[in-house]
Every structure is written in C-alpha cells, then in structure tokens.
JSON list of C-alpha atoms in Angstrom, two decimals:
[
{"chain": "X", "resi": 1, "resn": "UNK", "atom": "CA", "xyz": [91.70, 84.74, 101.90]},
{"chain": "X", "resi": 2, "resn": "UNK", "atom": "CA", "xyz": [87.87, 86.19, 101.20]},
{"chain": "X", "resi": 3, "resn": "UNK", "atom": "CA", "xyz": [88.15, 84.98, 97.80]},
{"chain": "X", "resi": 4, "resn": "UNK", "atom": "CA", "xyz": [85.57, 82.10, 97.25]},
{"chain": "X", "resi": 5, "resn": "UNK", "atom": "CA", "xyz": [84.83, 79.69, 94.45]},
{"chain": "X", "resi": 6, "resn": "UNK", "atom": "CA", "xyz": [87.72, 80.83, 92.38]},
{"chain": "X", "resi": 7, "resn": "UNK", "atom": "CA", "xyz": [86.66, 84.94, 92.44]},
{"chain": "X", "resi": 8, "resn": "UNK", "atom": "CA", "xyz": [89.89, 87.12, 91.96]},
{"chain": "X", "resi": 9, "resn": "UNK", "atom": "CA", "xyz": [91.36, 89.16, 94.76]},
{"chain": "X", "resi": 10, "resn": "UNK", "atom": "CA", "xyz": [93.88, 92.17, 94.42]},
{"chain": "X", "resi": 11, "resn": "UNK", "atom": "CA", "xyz": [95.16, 93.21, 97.69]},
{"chain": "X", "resi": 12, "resn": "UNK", "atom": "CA", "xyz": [97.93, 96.14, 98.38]},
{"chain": "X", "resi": 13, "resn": "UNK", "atom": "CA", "xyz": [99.54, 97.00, 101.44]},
{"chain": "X", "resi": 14, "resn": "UNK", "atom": "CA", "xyz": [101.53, 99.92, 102.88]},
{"chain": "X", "resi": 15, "resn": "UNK", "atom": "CA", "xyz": [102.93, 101.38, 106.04]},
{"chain": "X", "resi": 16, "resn": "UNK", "atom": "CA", "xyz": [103.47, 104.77, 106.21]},
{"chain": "X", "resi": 17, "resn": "UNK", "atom": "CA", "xyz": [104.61, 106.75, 109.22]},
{"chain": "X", "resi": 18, "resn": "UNK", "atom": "CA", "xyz": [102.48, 109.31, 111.31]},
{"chain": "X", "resi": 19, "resn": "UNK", "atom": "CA", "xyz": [103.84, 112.49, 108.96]},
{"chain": "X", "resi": 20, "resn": "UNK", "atom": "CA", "xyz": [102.42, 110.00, 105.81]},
{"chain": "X", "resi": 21, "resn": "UNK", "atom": "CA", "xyz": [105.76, 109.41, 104.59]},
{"chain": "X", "resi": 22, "resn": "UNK", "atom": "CA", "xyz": [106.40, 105.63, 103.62]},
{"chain": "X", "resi": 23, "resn": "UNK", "atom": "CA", "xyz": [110.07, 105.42, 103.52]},
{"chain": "X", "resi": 24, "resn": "UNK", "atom": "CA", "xyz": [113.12, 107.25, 105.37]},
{"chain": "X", "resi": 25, "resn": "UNK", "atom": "CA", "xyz": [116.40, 105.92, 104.09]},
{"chain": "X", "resi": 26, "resn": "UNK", "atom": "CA", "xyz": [115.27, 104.57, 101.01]},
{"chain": "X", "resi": 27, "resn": "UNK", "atom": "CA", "xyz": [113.58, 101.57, 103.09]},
{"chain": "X", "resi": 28, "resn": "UNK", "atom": "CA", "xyz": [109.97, 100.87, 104.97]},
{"chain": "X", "resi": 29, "resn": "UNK", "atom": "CA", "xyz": [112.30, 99.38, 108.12]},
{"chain": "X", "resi": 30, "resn": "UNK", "atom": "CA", "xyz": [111.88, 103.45, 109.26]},
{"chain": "X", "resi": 31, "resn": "UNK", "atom": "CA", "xyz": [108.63, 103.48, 109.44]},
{"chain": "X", "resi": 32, "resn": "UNK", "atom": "CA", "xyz": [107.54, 99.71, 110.30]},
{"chain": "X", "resi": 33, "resn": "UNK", "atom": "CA", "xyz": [106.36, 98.31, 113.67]},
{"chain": "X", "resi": 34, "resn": "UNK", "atom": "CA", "xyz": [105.86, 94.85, 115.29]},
{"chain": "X", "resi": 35, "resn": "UNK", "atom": "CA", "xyz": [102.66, 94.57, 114.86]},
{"chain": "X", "resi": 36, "resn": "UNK", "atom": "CA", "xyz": [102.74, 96.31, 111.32]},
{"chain": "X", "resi": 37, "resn": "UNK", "atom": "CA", "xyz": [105.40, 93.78, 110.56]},
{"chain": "X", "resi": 38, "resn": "UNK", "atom": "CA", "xyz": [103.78, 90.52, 111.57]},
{"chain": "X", "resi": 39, "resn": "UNK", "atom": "CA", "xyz": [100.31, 91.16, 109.93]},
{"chain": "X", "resi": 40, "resn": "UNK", "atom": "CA", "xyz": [102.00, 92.11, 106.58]},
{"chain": "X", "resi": 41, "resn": "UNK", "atom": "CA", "xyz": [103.93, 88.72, 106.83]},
{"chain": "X", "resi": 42, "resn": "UNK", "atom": "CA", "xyz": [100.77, 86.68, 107.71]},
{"chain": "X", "resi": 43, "resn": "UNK", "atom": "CA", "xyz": [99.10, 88.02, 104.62]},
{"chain": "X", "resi": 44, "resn": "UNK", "atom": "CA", "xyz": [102.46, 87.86, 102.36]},
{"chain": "X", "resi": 45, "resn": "UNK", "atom": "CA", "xyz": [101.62, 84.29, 103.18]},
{"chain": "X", "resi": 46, "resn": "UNK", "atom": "CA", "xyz": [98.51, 84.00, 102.13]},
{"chain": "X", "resi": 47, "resn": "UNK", "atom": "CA", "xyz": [98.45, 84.94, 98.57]},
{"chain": "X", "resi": 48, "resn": "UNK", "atom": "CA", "xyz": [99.89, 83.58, 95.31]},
{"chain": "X", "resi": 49, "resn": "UNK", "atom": "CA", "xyz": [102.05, 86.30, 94.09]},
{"chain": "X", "resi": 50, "resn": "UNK", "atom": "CA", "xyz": [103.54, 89.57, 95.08]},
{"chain": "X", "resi": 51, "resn": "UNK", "atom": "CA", "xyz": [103.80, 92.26, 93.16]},
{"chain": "X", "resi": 52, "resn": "UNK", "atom": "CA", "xyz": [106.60, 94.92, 93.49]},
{"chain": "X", "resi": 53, "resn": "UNK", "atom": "CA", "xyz": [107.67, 97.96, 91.40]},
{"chain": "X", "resi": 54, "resn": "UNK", "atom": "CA", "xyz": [111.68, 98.09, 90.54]},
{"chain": "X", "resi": 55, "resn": "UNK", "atom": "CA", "xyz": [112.30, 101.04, 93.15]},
{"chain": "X", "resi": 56, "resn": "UNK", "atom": "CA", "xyz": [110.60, 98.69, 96.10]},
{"chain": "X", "resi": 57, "resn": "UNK", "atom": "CA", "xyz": [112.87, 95.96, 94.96]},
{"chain": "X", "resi": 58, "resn": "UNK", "atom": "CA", "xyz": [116.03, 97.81, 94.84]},
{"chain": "X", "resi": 59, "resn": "UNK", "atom": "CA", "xyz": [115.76, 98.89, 97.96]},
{"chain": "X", "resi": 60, "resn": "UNK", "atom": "CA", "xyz": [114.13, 96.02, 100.20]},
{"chain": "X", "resi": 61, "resn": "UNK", "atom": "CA", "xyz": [115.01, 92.51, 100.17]},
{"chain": "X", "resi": 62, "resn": "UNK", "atom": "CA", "xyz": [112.84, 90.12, 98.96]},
{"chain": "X", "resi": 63, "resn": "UNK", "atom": "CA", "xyz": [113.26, 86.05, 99.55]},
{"chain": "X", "resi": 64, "resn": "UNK", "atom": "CA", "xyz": [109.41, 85.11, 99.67]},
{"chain": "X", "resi": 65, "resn": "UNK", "atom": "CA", "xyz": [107.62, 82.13, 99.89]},
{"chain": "X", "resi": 66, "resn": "UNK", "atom": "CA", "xyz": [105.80, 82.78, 96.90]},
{"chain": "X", "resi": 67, "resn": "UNK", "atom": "CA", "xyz": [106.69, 84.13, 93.20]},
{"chain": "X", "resi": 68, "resn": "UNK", "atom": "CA", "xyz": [107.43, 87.84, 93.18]},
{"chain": "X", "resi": 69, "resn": "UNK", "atom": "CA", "xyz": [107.08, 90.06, 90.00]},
{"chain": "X", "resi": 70, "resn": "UNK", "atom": "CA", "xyz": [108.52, 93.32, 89.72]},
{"chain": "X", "resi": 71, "resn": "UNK", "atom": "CA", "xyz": [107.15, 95.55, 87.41]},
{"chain": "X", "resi": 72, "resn": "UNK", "atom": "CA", "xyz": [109.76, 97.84, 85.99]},
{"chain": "X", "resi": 73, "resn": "UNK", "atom": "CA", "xyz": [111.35, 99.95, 82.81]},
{"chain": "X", "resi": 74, "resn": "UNK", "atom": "CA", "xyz": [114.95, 98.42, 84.05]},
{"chain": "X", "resi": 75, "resn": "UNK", "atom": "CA", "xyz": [116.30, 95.10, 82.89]},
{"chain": "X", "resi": 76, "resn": "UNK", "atom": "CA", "xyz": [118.51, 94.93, 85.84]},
{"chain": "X", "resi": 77, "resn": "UNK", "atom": "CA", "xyz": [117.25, 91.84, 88.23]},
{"chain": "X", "resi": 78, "resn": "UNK", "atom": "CA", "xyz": [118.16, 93.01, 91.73]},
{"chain": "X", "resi": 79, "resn": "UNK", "atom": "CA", "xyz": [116.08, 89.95, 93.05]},
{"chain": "X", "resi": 80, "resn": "UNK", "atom": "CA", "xyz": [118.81, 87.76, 91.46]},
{"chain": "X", "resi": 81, "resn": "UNK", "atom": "CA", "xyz": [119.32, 85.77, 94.70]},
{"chain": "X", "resi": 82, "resn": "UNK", "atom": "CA", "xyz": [115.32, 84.79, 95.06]},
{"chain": "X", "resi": 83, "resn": "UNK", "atom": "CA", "xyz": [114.30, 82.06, 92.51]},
{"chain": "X", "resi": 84, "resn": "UNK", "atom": "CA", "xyz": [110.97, 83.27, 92.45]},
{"chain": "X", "resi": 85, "resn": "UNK", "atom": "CA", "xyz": [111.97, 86.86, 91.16]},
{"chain": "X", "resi": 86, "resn": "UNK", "atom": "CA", "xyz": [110.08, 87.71, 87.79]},
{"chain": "X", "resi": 87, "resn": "UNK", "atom": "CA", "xyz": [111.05, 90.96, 86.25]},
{"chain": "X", "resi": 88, "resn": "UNK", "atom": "CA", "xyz": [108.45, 92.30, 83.85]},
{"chain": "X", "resi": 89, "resn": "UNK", "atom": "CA", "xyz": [108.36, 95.48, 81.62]},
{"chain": "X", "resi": 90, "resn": "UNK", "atom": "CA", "xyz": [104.57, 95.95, 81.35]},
{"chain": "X", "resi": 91, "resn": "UNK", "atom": "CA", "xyz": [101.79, 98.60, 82.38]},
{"chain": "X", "resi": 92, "resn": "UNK", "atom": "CA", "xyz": [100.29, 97.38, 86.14]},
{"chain": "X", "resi": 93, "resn": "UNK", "atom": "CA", "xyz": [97.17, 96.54, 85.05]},
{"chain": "X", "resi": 94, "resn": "UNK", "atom": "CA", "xyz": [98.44, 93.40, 82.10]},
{"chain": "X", "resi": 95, "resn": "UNK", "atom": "CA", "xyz": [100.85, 92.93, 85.16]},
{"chain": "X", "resi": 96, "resn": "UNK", "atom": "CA", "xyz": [98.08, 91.84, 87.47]},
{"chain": "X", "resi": 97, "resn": "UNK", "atom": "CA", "xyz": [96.50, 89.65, 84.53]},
{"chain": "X", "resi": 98, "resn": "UNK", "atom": "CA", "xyz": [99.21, 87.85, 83.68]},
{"chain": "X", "resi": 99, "resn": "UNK", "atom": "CA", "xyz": [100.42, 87.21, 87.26]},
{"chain": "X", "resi": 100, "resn": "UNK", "atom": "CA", "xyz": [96.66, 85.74, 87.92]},
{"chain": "X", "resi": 101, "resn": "UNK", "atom": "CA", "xyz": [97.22, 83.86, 85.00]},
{"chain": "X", "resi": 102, "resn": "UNK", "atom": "CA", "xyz": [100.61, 82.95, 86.04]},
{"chain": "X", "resi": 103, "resn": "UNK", "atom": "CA", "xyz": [100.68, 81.81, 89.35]},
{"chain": "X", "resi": 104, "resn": "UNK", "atom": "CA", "xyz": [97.13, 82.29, 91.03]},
{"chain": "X", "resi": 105, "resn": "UNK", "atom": "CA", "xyz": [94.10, 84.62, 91.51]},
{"chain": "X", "resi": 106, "resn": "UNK", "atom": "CA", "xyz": [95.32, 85.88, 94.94]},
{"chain": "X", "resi": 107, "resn": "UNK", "atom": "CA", "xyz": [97.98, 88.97, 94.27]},
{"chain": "X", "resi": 108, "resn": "UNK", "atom": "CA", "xyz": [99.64, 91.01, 96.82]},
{"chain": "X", "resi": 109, "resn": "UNK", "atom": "CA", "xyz": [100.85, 94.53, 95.63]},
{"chain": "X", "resi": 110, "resn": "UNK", "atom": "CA", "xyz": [103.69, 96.08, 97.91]},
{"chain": "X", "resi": 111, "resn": "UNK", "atom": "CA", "xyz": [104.73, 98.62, 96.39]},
{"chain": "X", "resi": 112, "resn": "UNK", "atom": "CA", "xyz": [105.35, 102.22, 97.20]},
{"chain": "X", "resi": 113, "resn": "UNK", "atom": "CA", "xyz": [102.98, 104.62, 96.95]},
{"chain": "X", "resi": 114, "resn": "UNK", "atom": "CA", "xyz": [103.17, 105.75, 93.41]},
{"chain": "X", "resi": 115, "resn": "UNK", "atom": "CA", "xyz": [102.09, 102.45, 92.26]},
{"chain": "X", "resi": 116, "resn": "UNK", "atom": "CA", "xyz": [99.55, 101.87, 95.01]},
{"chain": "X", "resi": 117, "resn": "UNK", "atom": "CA", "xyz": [98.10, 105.08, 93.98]},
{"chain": "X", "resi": 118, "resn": "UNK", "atom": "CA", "xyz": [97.62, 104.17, 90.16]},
{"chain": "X", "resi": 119, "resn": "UNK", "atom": "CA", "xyz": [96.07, 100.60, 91.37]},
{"chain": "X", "resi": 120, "resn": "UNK", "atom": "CA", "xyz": [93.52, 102.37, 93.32]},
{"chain": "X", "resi": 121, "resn": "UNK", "atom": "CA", "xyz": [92.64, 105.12, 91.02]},
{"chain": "X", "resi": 122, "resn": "UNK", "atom": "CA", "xyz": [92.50, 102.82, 88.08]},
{"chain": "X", "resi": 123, "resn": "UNK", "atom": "CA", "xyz": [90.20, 100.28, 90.22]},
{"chain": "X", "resi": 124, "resn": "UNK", "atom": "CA", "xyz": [92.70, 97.44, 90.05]},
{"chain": "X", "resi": 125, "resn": "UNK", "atom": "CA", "xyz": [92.49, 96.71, 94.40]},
{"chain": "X", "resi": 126, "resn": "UNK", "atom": "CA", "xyz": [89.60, 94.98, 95.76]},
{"chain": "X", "resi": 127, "resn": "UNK", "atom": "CA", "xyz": [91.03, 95.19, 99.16]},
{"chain": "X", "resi": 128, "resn": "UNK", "atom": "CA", "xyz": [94.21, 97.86, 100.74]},
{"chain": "X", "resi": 129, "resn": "UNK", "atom": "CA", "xyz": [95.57, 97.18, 104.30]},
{"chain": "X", "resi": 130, "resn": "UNK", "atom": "CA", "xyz": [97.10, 100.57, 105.45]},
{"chain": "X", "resi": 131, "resn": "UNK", "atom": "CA", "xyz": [99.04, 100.40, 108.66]},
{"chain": "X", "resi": 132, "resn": "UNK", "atom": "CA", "xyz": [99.76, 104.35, 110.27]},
{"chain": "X", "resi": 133, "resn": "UNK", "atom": "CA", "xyz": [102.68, 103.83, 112.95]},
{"chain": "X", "resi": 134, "resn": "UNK", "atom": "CA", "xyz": [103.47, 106.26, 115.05]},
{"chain": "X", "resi": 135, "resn": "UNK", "atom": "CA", "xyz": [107.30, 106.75, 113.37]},
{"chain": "X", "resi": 136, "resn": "UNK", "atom": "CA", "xyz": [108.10, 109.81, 111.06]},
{"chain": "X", "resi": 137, "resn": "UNK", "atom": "CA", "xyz": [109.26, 108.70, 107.60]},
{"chain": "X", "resi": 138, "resn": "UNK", "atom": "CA", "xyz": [111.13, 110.88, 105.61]},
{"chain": "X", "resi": 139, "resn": "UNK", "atom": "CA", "xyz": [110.52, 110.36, 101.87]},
{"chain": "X", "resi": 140, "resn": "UNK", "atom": "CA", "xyz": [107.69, 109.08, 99.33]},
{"chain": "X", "resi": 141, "resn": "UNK", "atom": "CA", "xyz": [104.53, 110.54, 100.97]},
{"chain": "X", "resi": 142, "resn": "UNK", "atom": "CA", "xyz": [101.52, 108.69, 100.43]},
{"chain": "X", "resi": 143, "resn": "UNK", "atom": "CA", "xyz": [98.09, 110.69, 100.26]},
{"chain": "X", "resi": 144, "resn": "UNK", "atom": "CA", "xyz": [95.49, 108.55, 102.26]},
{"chain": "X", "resi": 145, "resn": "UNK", "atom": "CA", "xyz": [93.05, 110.43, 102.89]},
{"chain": "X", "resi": 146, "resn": "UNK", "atom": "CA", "xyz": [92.43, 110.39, 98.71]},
{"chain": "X", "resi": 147, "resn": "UNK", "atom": "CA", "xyz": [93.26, 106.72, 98.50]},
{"chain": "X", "resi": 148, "resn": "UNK", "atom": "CA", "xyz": [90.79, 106.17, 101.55]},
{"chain": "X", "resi": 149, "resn": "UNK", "atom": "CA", "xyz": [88.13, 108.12, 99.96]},
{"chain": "X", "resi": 150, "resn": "UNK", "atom": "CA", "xyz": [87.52, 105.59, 96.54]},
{"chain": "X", "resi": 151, "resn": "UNK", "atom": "CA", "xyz": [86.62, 102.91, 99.02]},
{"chain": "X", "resi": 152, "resn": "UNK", "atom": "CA", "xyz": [83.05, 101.49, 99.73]},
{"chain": "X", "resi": 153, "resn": "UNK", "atom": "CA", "xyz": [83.41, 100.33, 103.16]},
{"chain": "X", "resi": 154, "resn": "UNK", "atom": "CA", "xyz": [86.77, 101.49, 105.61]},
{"chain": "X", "resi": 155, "resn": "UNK", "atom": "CA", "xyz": [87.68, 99.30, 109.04]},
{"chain": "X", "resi": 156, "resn": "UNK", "atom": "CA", "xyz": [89.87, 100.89, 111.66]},
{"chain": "X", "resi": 157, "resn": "UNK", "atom": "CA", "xyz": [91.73, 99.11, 114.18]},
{"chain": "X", "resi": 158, "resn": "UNK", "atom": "CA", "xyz": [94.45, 100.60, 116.61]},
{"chain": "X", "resi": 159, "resn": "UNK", "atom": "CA", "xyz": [96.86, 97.77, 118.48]},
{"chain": "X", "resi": 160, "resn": "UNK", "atom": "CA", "xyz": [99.91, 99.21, 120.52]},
{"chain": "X", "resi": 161, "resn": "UNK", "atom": "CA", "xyz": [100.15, 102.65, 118.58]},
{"chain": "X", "resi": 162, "resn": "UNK", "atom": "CA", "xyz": [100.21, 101.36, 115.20]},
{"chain": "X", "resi": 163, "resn": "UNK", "atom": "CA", "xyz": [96.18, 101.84, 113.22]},
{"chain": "X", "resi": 164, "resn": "UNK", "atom": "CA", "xyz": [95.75, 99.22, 111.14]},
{"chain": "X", "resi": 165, "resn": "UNK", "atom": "CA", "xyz": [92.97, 100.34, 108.37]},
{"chain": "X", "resi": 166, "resn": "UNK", "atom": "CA", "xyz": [90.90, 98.10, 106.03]},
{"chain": "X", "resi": 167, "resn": "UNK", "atom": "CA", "xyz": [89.72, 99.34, 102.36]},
{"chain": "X", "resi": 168, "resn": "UNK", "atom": "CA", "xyz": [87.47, 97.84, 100.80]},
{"chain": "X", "resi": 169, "resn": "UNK", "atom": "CA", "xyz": [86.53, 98.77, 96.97]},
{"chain": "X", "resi": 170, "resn": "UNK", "atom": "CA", "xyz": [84.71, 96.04, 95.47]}
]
C-alpha cells in the first residue's frame, strides 16, 4: 500500500468497457479482462476492507479475504454465505469512517459507478484505478472523463488492450 506511518488511504476501482458502460447483464464479468482481473485481485488483497453498494452485491459474488461492507437502504443480506459480509444503512462518507475504525485504514470501494461518482465528487478517494477494456458494456455508464478531471496527478498504462489508469487526488 502507499499508506505510511498509519496515514489513511481510500482507494476505488472500476472497469468499464470501451463504450464507458460498466456492466452488461447486470455483472462486470462483460466488461472484465485478464489483466483487468488479476490487478483488481492483487489490490483486493491488499487492503483492510471493501466497500460495496447493495446493487454491486446483488449482483456479483463476493467471498473475500477481507471484511466486506455493503452500504445499502435494504436489510436483505445477499452476502449471507461470506462471514465477513457487513450490511450497513449509512451515508458513504460515516461508511468509510466507521469501516477505518472497524477493520483498518486501508479501504477498497468497488462499487458501481453511482457510488464511485459521489466518493470522488465529495473528496472521499485518495487514489481510483480505472481499467478501459476493449469490451462494450451495456448498462450503468460511468463518466470518466469528469471523474478523471478532479484528480491532481493521472498515470496511464496500456497492457494487451486493456488501459489501466491511475488517479490520484490527494
């Protein structure tokens, strides 16, 4: 992680497909690639909590190796089968404070772009790893170029047709 001496770190992650759509069946598998895949699984890793919205986990499995919180308006656990599931009603910002609290100052948001958009915009995400394949998705477009444009420094990197781009905010 590029957290040092105990600093917080709020990292979110999305793939989204050439056309900027981030789903296509109700599920990121559309839109994914290899390489997408194994760097978002390598950082998954690497944190201390992930944090989901109820739509992501309703639609994408989630056993993790660390504790998962879903932030949603529905009291219906859908992570039932992972013992790390937490299911929280609470606004994403008190979400990200408590999980810090909670379980660790390294948090992972992967959610869909609604709430990845409200984390930027409200200046909750130090760092947001955007990976561009070169499939078409078909449903919750994700403006980038907006989300990209907030950021202080961006990092581009293209390996076997998927860009992998780097946002940093803080």
């Amino acid at each position: 992680m590029d957290c040092q001496n105990g600093a917080m770190t709020v990292i979110a992650t999305l793939v989204i497909g050439k056309n900027g759509f981030a789903t296509g069946a109700h599920s990121s598998h559309e839109v994914t690639s290899t390489e997408d895949r194994n760097r978002f699984l390598a950082l998954r890793k690497s944190v201390d909590c992930l944090l989901i919205g109820g739509s992501t986990a309703r639609n994408e499995p989630y056993l993790t190796p660390v504790p998962v919180v879903v932030i949603s308006r529905s009291s219906v656990n859908f992570l039932h089968a992972n013992p790390k599931a937490h299911w929280w009603n609470m606004e994403l910002s008190k979400a990200i404070a408590r999980a810090q609290v909670e379980f660790g100052n390294d948090i992972l948001i992967e959610a869909g772009p609604a709430i990845i958009s409200q984390a930027i915009k409200e200046d909750l995400v130090d760092r947001f790893e955007l990976s561009i394949t070169e499939n078409d998705g078909t449903e919750n477009y994700f403006d980038h170029a907006a989300a990209l444009s907030k950021a202080k420094e961006v990092k581009e990197e293209v390996i076997n047709g998927t860009t992998f781009i780097t946002a940093l905010y803080s």
